[in-house]
Coordinates of C-alpha atoms and ligand atoms in Angstrom, one line a residue:
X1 CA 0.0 0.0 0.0
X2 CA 3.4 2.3 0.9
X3 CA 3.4 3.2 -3.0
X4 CA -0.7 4.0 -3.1
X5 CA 0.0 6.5 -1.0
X6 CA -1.6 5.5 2.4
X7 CA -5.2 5.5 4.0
X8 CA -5.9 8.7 1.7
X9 CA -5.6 6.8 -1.4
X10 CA -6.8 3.5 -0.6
X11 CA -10.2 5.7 0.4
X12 CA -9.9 6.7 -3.0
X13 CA -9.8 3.7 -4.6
X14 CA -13.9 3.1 -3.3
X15 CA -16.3 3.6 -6.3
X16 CA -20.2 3.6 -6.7
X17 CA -22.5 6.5 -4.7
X18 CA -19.7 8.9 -3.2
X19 CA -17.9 8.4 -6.8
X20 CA -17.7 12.1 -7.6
X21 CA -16.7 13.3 -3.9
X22 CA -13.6 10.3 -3.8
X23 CA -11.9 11.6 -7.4
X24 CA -12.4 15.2 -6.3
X25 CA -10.4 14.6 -3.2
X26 CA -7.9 12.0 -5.3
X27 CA -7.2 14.9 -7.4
X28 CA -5.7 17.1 -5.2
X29 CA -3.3 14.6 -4.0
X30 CA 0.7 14.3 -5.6
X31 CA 0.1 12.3 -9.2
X32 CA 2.5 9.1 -8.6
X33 CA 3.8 7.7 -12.3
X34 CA 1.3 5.7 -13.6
X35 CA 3.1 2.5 -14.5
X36 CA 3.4 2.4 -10.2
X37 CA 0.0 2.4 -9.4
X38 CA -3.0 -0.1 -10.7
X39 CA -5.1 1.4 -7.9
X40 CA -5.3 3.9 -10.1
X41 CA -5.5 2.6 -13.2
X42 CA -9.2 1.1 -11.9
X43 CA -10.3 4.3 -11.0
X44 CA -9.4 5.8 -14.9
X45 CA -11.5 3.5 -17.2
X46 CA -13.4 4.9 -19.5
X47 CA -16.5 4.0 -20.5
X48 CA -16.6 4.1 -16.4
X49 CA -18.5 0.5 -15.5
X50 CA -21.7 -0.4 -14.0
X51 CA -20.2 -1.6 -11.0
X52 CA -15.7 -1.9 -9.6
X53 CA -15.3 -3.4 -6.3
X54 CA -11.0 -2.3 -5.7
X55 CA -9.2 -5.6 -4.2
X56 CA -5.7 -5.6 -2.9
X57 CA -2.8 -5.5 -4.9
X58 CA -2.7 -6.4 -8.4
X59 CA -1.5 -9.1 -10.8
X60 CA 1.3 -9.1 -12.3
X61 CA 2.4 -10.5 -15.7
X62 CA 5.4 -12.0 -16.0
X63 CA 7.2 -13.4 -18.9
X64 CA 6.2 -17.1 -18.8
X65 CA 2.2 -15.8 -18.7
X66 CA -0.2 -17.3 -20.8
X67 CA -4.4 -16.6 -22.3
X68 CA -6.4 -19.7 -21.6
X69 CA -9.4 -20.1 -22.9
X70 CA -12.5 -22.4 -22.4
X71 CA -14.6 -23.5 -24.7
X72 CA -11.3 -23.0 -27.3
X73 CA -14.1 -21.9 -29.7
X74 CA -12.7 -20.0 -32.7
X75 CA -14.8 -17.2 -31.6
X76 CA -13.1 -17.0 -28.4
X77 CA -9.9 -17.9 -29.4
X78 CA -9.7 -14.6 -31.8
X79 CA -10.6 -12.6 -29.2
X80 CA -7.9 -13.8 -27.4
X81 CA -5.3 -13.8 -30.2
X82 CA -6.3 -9.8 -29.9
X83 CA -5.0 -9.6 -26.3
X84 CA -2.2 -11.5 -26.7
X85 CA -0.9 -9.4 -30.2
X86 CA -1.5 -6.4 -27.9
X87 CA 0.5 -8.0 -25.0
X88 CA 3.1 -9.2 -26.9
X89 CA 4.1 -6.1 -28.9
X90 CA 4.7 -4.2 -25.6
X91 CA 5.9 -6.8 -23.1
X92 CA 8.0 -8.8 -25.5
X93 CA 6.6 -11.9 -23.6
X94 CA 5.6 -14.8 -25.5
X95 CA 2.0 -15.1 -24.4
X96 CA 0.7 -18.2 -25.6
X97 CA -2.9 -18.9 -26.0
X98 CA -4.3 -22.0 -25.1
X99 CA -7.1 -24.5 -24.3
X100 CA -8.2 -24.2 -21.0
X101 CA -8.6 -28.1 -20.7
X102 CA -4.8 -28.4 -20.9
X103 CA -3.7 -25.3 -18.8
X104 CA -2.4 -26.5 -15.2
X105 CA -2.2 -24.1 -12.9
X106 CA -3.3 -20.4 -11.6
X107 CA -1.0 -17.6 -13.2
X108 CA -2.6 -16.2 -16.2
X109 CA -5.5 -14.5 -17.8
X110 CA -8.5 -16.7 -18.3
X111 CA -11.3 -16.2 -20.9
X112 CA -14.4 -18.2 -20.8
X113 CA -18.1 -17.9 -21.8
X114 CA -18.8 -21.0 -19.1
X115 CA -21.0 -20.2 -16.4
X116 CA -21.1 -16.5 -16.8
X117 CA -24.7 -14.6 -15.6
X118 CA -27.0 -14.1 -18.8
X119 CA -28.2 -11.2 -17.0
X120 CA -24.8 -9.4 -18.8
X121 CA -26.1 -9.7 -22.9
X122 CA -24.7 -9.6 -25.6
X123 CA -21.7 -7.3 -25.1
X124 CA -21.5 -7.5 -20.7
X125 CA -18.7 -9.1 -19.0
X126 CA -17.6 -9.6 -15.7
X127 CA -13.9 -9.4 -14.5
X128 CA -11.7 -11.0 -11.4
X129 CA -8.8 -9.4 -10.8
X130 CA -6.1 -11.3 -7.6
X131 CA -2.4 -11.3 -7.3
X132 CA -3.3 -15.0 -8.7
X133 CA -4.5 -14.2 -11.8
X134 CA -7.3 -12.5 -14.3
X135 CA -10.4 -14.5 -15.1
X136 CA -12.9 -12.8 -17.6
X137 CA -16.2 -14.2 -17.8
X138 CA -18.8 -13.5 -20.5
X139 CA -21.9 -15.2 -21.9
X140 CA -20.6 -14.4 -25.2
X141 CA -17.5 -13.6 -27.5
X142 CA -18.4 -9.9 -28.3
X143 CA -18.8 -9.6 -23.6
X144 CA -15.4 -10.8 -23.7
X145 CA -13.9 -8.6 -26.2
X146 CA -15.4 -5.5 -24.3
X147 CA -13.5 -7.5 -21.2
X148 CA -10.2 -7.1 -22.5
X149 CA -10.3 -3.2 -23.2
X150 CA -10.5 -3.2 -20.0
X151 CA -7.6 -5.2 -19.3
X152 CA -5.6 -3.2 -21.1
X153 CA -6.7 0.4 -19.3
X154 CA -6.0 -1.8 -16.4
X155 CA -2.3 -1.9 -17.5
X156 CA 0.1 0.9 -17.4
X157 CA -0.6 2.8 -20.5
X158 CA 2.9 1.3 -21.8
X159 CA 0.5 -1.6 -23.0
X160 CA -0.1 0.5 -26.2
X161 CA 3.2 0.6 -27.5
X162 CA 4.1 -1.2 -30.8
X163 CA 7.6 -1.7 -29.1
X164 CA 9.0 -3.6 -25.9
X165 CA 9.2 -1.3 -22.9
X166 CA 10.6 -2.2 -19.6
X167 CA 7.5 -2.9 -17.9
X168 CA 6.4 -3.7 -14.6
X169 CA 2.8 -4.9 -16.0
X170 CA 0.3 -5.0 -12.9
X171 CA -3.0 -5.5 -13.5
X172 CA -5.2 -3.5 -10.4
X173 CA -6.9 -6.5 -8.3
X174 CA -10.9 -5.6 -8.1
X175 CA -14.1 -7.2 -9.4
X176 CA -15.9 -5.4 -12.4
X177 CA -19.1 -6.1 -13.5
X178 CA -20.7 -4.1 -16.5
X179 CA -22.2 -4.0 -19.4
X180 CA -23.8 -1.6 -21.6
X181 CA -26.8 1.1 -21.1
X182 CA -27.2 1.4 -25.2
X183 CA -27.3 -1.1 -27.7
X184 CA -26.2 1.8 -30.5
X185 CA -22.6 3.4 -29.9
X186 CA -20.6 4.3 -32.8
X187 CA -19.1 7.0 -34.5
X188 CA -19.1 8.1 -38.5
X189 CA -16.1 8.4 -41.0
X190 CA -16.7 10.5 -43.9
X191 CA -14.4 9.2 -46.5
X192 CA -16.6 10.8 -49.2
X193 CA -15.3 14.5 -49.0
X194 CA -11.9 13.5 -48.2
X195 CA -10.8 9.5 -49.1
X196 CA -9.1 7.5 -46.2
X197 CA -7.4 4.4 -47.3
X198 CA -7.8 0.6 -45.4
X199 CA -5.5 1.5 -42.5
X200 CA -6.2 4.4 -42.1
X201 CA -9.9 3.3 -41.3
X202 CA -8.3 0.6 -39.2
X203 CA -6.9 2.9 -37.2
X204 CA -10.5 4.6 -36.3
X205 CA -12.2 1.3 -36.0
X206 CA -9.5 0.3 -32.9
X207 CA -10.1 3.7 -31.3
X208 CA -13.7 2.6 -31.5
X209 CA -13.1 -0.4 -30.1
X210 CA -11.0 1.0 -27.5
X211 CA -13.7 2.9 -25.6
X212 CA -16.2 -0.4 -26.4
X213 CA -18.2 1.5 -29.2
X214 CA -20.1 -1.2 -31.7
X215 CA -20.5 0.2 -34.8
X216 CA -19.0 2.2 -37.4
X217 CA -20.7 3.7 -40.0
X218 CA -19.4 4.9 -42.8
X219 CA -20.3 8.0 -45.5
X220 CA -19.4 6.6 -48.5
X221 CA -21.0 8.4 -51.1
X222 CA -21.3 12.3 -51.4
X223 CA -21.0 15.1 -54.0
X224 CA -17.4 15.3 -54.1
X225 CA -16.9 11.4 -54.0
X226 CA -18.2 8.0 -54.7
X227 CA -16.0 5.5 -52.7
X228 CA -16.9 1.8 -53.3
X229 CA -16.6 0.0 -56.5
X230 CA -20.1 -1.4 -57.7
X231 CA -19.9 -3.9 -60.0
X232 CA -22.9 -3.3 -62.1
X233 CA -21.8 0.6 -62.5
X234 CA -18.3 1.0 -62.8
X235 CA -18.1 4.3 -63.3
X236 CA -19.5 5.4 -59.9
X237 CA -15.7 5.2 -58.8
X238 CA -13.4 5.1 -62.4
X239 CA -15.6 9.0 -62.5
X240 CA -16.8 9.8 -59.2
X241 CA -14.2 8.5 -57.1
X242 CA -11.4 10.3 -58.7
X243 CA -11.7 13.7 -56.8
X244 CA -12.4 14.7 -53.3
X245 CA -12.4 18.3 -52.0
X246 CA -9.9 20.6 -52.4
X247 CA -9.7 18.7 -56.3
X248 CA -6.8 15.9 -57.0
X249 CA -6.9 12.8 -58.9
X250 CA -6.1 9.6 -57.9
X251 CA -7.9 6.4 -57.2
X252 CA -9.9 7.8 -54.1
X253 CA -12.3 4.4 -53.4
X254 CA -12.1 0.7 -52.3
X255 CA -12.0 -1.7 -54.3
X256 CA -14.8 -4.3 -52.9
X257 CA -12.1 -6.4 -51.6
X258 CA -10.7 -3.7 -49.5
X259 CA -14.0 -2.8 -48.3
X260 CA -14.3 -7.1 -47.0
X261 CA -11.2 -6.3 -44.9
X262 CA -12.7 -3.1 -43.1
X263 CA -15.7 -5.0 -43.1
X264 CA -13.7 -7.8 -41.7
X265 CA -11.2 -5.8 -39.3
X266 CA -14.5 -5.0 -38.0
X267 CA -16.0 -7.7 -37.1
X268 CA -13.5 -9.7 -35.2
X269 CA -13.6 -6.6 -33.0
X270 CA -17.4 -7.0 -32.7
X271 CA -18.1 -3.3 -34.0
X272 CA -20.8 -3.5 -36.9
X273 CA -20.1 -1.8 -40.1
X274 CA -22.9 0.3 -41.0
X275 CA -22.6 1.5 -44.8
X276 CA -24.1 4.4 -45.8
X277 CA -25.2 5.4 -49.3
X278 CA -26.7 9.3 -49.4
X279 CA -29.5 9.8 -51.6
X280 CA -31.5 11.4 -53.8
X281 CA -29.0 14.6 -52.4
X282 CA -25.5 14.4 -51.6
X283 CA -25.0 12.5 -55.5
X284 CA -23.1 14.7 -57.4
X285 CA -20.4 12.2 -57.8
X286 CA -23.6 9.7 -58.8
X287 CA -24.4 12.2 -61.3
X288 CA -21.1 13.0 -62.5
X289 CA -20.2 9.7 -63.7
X290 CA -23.7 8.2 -65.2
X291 CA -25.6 11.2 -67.5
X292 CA -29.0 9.0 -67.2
X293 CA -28.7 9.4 -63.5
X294 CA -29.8 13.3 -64.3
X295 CA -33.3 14.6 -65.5
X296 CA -31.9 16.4 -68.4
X297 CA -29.6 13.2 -69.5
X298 CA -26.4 15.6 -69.1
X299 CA -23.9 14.3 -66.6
X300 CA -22.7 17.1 -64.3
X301 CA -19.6 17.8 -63.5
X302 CA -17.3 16.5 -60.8
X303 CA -17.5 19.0 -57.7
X304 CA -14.7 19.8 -55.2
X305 CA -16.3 22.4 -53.5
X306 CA -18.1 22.1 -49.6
X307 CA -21.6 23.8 -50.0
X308 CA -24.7 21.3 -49.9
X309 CA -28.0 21.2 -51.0
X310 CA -27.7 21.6 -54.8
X311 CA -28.0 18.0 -56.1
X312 CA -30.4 15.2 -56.5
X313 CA -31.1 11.9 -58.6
X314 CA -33.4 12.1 -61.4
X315 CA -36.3 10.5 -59.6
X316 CA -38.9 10.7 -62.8
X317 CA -36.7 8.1 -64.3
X318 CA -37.4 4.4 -63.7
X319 CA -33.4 3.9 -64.3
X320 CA -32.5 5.3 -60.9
X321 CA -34.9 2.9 -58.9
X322 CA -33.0 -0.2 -61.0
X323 CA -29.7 2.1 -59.9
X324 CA -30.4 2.1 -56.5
X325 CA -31.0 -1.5 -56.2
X326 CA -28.4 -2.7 -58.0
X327 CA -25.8 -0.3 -55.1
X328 CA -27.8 -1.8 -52.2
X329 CA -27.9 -5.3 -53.8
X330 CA -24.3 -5.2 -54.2
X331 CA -23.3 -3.6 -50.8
X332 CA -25.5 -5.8 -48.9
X333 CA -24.2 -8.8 -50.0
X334 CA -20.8 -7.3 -48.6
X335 CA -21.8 -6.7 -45.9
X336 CA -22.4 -8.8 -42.8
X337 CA -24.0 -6.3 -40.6
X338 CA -28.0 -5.8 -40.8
X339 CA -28.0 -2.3 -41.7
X340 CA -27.7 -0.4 -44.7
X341 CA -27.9 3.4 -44.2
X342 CA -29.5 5.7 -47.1
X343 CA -28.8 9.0 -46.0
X344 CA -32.0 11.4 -47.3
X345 CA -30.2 14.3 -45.7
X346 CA -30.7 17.9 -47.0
X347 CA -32.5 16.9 -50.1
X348 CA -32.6 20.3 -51.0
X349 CA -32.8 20.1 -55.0
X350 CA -35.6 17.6 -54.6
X351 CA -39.4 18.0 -54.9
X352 CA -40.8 17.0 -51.3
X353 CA -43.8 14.6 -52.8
X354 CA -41.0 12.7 -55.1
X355 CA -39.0 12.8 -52.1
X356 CA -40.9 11.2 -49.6
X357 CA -42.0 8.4 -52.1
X358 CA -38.5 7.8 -52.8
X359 CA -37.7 7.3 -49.2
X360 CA -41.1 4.7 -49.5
X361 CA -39.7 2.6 -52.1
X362 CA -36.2 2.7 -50.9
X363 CA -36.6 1.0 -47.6
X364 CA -38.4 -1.4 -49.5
X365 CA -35.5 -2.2 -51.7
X366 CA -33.4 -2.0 -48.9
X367 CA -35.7 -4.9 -46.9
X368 CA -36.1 -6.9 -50.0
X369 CA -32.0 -7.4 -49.6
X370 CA -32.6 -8.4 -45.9
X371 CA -31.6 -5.1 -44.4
X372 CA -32.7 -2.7 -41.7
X373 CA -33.0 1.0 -43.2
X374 CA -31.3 3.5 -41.1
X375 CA -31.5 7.3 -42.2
X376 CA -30.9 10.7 -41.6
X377 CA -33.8 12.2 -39.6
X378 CA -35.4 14.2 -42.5
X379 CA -36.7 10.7 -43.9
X380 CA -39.3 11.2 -40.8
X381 CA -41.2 13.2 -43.6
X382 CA -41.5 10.3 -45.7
X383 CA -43.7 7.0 -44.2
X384 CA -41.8 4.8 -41.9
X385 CA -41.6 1.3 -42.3
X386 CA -41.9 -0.9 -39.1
X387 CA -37.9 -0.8 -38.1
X388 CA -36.9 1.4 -39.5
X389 CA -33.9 3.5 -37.6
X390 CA -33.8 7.3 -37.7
X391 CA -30.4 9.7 -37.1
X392 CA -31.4 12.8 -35.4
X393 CA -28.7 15.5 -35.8
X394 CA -30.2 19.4 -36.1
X395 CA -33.6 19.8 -38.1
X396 CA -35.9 19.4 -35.3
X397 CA -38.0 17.0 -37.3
X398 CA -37.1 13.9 -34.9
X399 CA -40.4 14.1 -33.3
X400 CA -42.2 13.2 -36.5
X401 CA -40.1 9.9 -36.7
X402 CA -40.8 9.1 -33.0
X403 CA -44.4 9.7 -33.5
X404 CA -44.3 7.1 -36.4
X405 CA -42.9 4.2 -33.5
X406 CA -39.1 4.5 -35.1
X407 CA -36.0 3.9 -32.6
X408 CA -33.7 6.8 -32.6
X409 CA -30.0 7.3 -32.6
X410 CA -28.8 10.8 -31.5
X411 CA -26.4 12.6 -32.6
X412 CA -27.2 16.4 -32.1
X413 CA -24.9 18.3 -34.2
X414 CA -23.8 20.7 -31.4
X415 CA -22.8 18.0 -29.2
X416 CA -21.8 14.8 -31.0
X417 CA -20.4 16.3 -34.1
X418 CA -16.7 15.7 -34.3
X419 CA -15.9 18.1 -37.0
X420 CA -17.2 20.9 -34.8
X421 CA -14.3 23.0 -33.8
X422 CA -13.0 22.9 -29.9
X423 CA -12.4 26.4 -29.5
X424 CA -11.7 29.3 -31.8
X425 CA -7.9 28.6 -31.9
X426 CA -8.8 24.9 -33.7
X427 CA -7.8 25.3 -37.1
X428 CA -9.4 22.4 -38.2
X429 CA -12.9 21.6 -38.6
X430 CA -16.0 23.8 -38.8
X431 CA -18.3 25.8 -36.3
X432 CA -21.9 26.3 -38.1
X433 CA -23.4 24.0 -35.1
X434 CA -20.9 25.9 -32.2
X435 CA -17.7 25.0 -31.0
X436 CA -17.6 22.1 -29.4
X437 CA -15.0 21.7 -26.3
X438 CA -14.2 18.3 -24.2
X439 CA -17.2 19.1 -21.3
X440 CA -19.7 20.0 -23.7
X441 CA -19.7 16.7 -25.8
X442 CA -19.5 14.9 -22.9
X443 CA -21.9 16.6 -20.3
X444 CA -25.0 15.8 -22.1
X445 CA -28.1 13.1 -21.1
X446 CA -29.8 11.3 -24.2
X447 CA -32.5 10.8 -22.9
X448 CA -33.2 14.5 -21.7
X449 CA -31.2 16.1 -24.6
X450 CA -34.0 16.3 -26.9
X451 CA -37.7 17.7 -26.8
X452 CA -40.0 14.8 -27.6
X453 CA -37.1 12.0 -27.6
X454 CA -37.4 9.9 -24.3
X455 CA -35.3 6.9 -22.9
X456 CA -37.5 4.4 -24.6
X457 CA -37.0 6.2 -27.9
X458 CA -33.2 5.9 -28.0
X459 CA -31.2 3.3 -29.6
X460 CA -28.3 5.0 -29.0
X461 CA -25.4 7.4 -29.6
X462 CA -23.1 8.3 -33.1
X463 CA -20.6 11.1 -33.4
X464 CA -20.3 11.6 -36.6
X465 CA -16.9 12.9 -38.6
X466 CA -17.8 14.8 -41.5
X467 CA -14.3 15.3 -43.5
X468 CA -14.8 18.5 -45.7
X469 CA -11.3 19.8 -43.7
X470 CA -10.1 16.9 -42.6
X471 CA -6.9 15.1 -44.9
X472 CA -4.9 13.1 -42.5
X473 CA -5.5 10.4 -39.9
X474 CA -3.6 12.6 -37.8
X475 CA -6.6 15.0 -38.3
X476 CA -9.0 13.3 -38.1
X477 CA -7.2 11.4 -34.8
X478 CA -7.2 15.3 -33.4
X479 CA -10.4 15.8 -34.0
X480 CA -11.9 12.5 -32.7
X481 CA -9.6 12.8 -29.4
X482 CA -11.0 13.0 -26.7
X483 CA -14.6 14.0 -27.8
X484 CA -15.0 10.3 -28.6
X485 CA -14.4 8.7 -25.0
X486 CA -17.3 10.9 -24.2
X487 CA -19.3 10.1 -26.6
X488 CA -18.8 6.2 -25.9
X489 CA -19.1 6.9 -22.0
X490 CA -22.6 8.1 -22.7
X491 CA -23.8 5.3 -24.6
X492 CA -22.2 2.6 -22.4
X493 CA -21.8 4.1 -18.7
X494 CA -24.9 4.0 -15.9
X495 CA -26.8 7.4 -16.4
X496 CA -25.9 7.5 -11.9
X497 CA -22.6 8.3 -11.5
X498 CA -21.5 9.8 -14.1
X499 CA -20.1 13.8 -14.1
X500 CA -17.8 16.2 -15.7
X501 CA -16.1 17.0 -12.3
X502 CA -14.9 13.1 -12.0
X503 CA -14.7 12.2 -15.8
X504 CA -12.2 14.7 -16.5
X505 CA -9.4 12.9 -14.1
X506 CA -10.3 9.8 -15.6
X507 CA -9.6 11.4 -18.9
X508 CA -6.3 12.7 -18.7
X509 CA -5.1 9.2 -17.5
X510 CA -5.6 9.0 -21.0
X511 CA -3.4 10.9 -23.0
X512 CA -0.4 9.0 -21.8
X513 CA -2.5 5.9 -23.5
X514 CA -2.9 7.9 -26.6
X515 CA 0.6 8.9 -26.7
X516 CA 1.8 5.6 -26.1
X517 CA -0.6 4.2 -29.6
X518 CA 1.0 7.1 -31.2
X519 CA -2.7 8.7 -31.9
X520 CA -2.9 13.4 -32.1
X521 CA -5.3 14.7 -29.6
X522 CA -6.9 18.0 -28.7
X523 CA -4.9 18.6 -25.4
X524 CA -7.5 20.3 -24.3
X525 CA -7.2 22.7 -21.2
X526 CA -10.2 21.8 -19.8
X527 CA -8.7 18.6 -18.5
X528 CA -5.7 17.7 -16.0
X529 CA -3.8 15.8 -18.4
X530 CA -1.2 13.4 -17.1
Ligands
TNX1 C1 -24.3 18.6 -42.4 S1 -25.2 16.3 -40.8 C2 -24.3 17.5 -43.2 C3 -23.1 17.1 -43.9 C4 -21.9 18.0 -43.7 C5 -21.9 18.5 -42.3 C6 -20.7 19.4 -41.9 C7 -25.8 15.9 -42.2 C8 -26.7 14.8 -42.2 N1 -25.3 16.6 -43.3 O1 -23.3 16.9 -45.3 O2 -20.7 17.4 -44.0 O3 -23.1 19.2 -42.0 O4 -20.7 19.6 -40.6

């Protein structure tokens, strides 16, 4: 206890009711280094669980430890491959992951879906730390994957590194139970206005992963860019997907196979790839690259600019119904995950009747390929199918789609939006919905945030990156960091016990973790960075 820092500290280490009152008094004591103190390290996690009872001690990896696993289910052994690739790369240990029918012995981390309470769901988990050893326990593979990002904020934030450090590697002792408050938590990745390659969406899917976020859904089709090959219309991409904003050429899409690995990449971190297709508006680079896409038979052309509003599918012709299903034919067969997201934003170009029967038709294309629509929330105007999903983010028209029955994922624009500047010194990103600093997208209640929209209504959370300034990972990592923790925080973490005053010193644990993964952030002054 000598290096905790005494009776002062241990008091610290209590969570649950007096959460708020224990950090605030933590914080005004000397910051030891982090890699000294796992007490700590279970008071920092982020999204903060349902319940963390501290234990003595910790656990402490050493270089004969290995992953067992029970059943040794493929499922369960990939989730465990994860952890030990992340354990290996900083540790230099050898980690070996094996069967849990052949393992003798205490010492390691075990992984099992055996006994575990149903109680958790789908994505719960619940985690014993002792000086012995960790045992995570899950009723299924995606529980146990959300288990392990908490392992590693357990661990010194060393853990992130892609090369050996020196260690030690304790893992806090305590008993965490949790699971998630929202079944929706992602974030959006434009990759229409600007293109990001395979990796560089990797990259985004692990921070998603990171903070336990499930889905990613990604804006890939806009004015300025059409970024997925579709067979049927090869154009789309060898026209439309040769420009972005700001102009270039290049070969700004994915080819279908790269969009099977993202897709893929994914999955085995249980995050659902939701992708989006924006019609009848947002198609310039639609009508750009097929003339009989456009009322007038003329193709338009390509457009590198960042105003909205001015486009829209011909929607007289019957050609652009046999378009559409041929894209959401294609893409669903891509794509495991039951969504397919048609946009129907800012449909300014577009008559309102022909509007709102396109929006008819097109969730029935989009159910005769065995998908769940999800759209933008002006498609409230049009007639909701039964499940139909609706993203609010600014026009105030969310209570017509909750009126119609339809589940809702928030994302208000002044809040959630990621491309929203931080402060007027942010030379990034825009400010048309505010500037958006750390507190303010993270001191916010779902299901209070919006007139009309109650706790029932609410699927969940998205913070969407729109990319219009955005050219780098590293920009997109800056603008993402930390507005995203908070984001994931709301969607996951207990709606008791969660506040600014208390989050922020869990937050700046973080940067260290973010420094250590080599990932920009916004070091924002509102928090106590470490
Ligand atoms: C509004 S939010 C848009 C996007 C822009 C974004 C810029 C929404 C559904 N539409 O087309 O990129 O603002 O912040």
């Amino acid at each position: 206890m000598a290096r905790d820092g005494g009776a002062v500290r241990r008091a610290c280490g209590g969570l649950g009711a007096a959460l708020s009152a224990a950090l605030a008094a933590c914080a005004s004591l000397p910051r030891p280094p982090a890699a000294a103190t796992p007490a700590l390290a279970l008071r920092s996690l982020i999204p903060l669980p349902e319940s963390v009872q501290p234990g003595e001690g910790g656990f402490e990896l050493t270089p004969d430890v290995r992953i067992s696993v029970a059943p040794a289910s493929d499922e369960l052994l990939d989730v465990a491959g994860l952890l030990a690739e992340r354990l290996r790369a900083a540790t230099g240990y050898a980690v070996p992951v094996v069967d849990a029918a052949g393992a003798a012995g205490p010492g390691g981390i075990h992984l099992t879906t055996l006994g575990s309470d149903p109680e958790l769901g789908e994505e719960g988990y619940g985690l014993t730390v002792t000086p012995e050893g960790a045992a995570l326990a899950a009723p299924g593979a995606a529980g146990l994957f959300r288990g392990i990002q908490t392992i590693r904020q357990l661990l010194p934030p060393a853990i992130e590194s892609s090369s050996v450090q020196p260690g030690p590697w304790r893992i806090a002792a305590g008993t965490i139970r949790d699971r998630p408050r929202f079944p929706w938590r992602g974030a959006m990745l434009d990759v229409a206005r600007h293109f990001f390659g395979v990796a560089d969406v990797e990259r985004f899917i692990d921070l998603l992963a990171y903070y336990k976020m499930n889905r990613l859904h990604l804006h890939l089709s806009d004015d300025q860019g059409w970024r997925l090959v579709i067979a049927g219309w090869p154009q789309l991409t060898g026209v439309g997907g040769t420009t972005q904003v700001g102009g270039g050429t290049g070969a700004f899409y994915y080819s279908q196979a790269d969009y099977v690995r993202i897709v893929e990449y994914a999955r085995r971190r249980h995050v659902v790839v939701v992708p989006e297709i924006d019609m009848p508006g947002h198609t310039n680079a639609a009508l750009a690259s097929y003339p009989a896409l456009n009322c007038d038979g003329v193709a338009r052309p390509p457009y590198t600019g960042i105003e909205v509003g001015f486009s829209s599918l011909c929607l007289e012709r019957e050609q652009t119904l046999s378009f559409v299903d041929d894209v959401v034919r294609e893409i669903a067969a891509l794509t495991p995950g039951p969504y397919f997201h048609v946009g129907g934003d800012e449909a300014k170009s577009t008559d309102a009747a022909a509007y709102a029967a396109f929006i008819d038709r097109v969730q029935s294309i989009v159910s005769g390929h065995g998908k769940t629509t999800v759209g933008w929330e002006e498609i409230a105007a049009a007639r909701l199918h039964p499940g139909t999903i609706v993203q609010q983010w600014d026009r105030g028209v969310i209570q017509q789609a909750v009126r119609q029955g339809a589940r809702v994922i928030l994302s208000p624009a002044k809040r959630a939006y990621l491309d929203m500047k931080y402060d007027a010194a942010t030379a990034l990103g825009q400010d048309w919905a505010g500037r958006i600093e750390v507190r303010d997208a993270y001191d916010w209640e779902p299901a209070a945030d919006v007139a009309g929209v109650s706790e029932r209504d609410v699927l969940g959370v998205e913070a969407p990156l729109w990319t219009e300034t955005l050219t780098t990972i590293a920009d997109v990592e800056y603008m993402t960091l930390p507005r995203l923790a908070g984001i994931a925080e709301i969607g996951w973490s207990p709606r008791q016990g969660r506040g600014w005053r208390e989050y922020r010193l869990r937050l700046g644990s973080h940067g260290p973790r973010w420094r250590a993964m080599g990932a920009r952030f916004h070091p924002s002054r509102q928090v106590p960075w470490m």
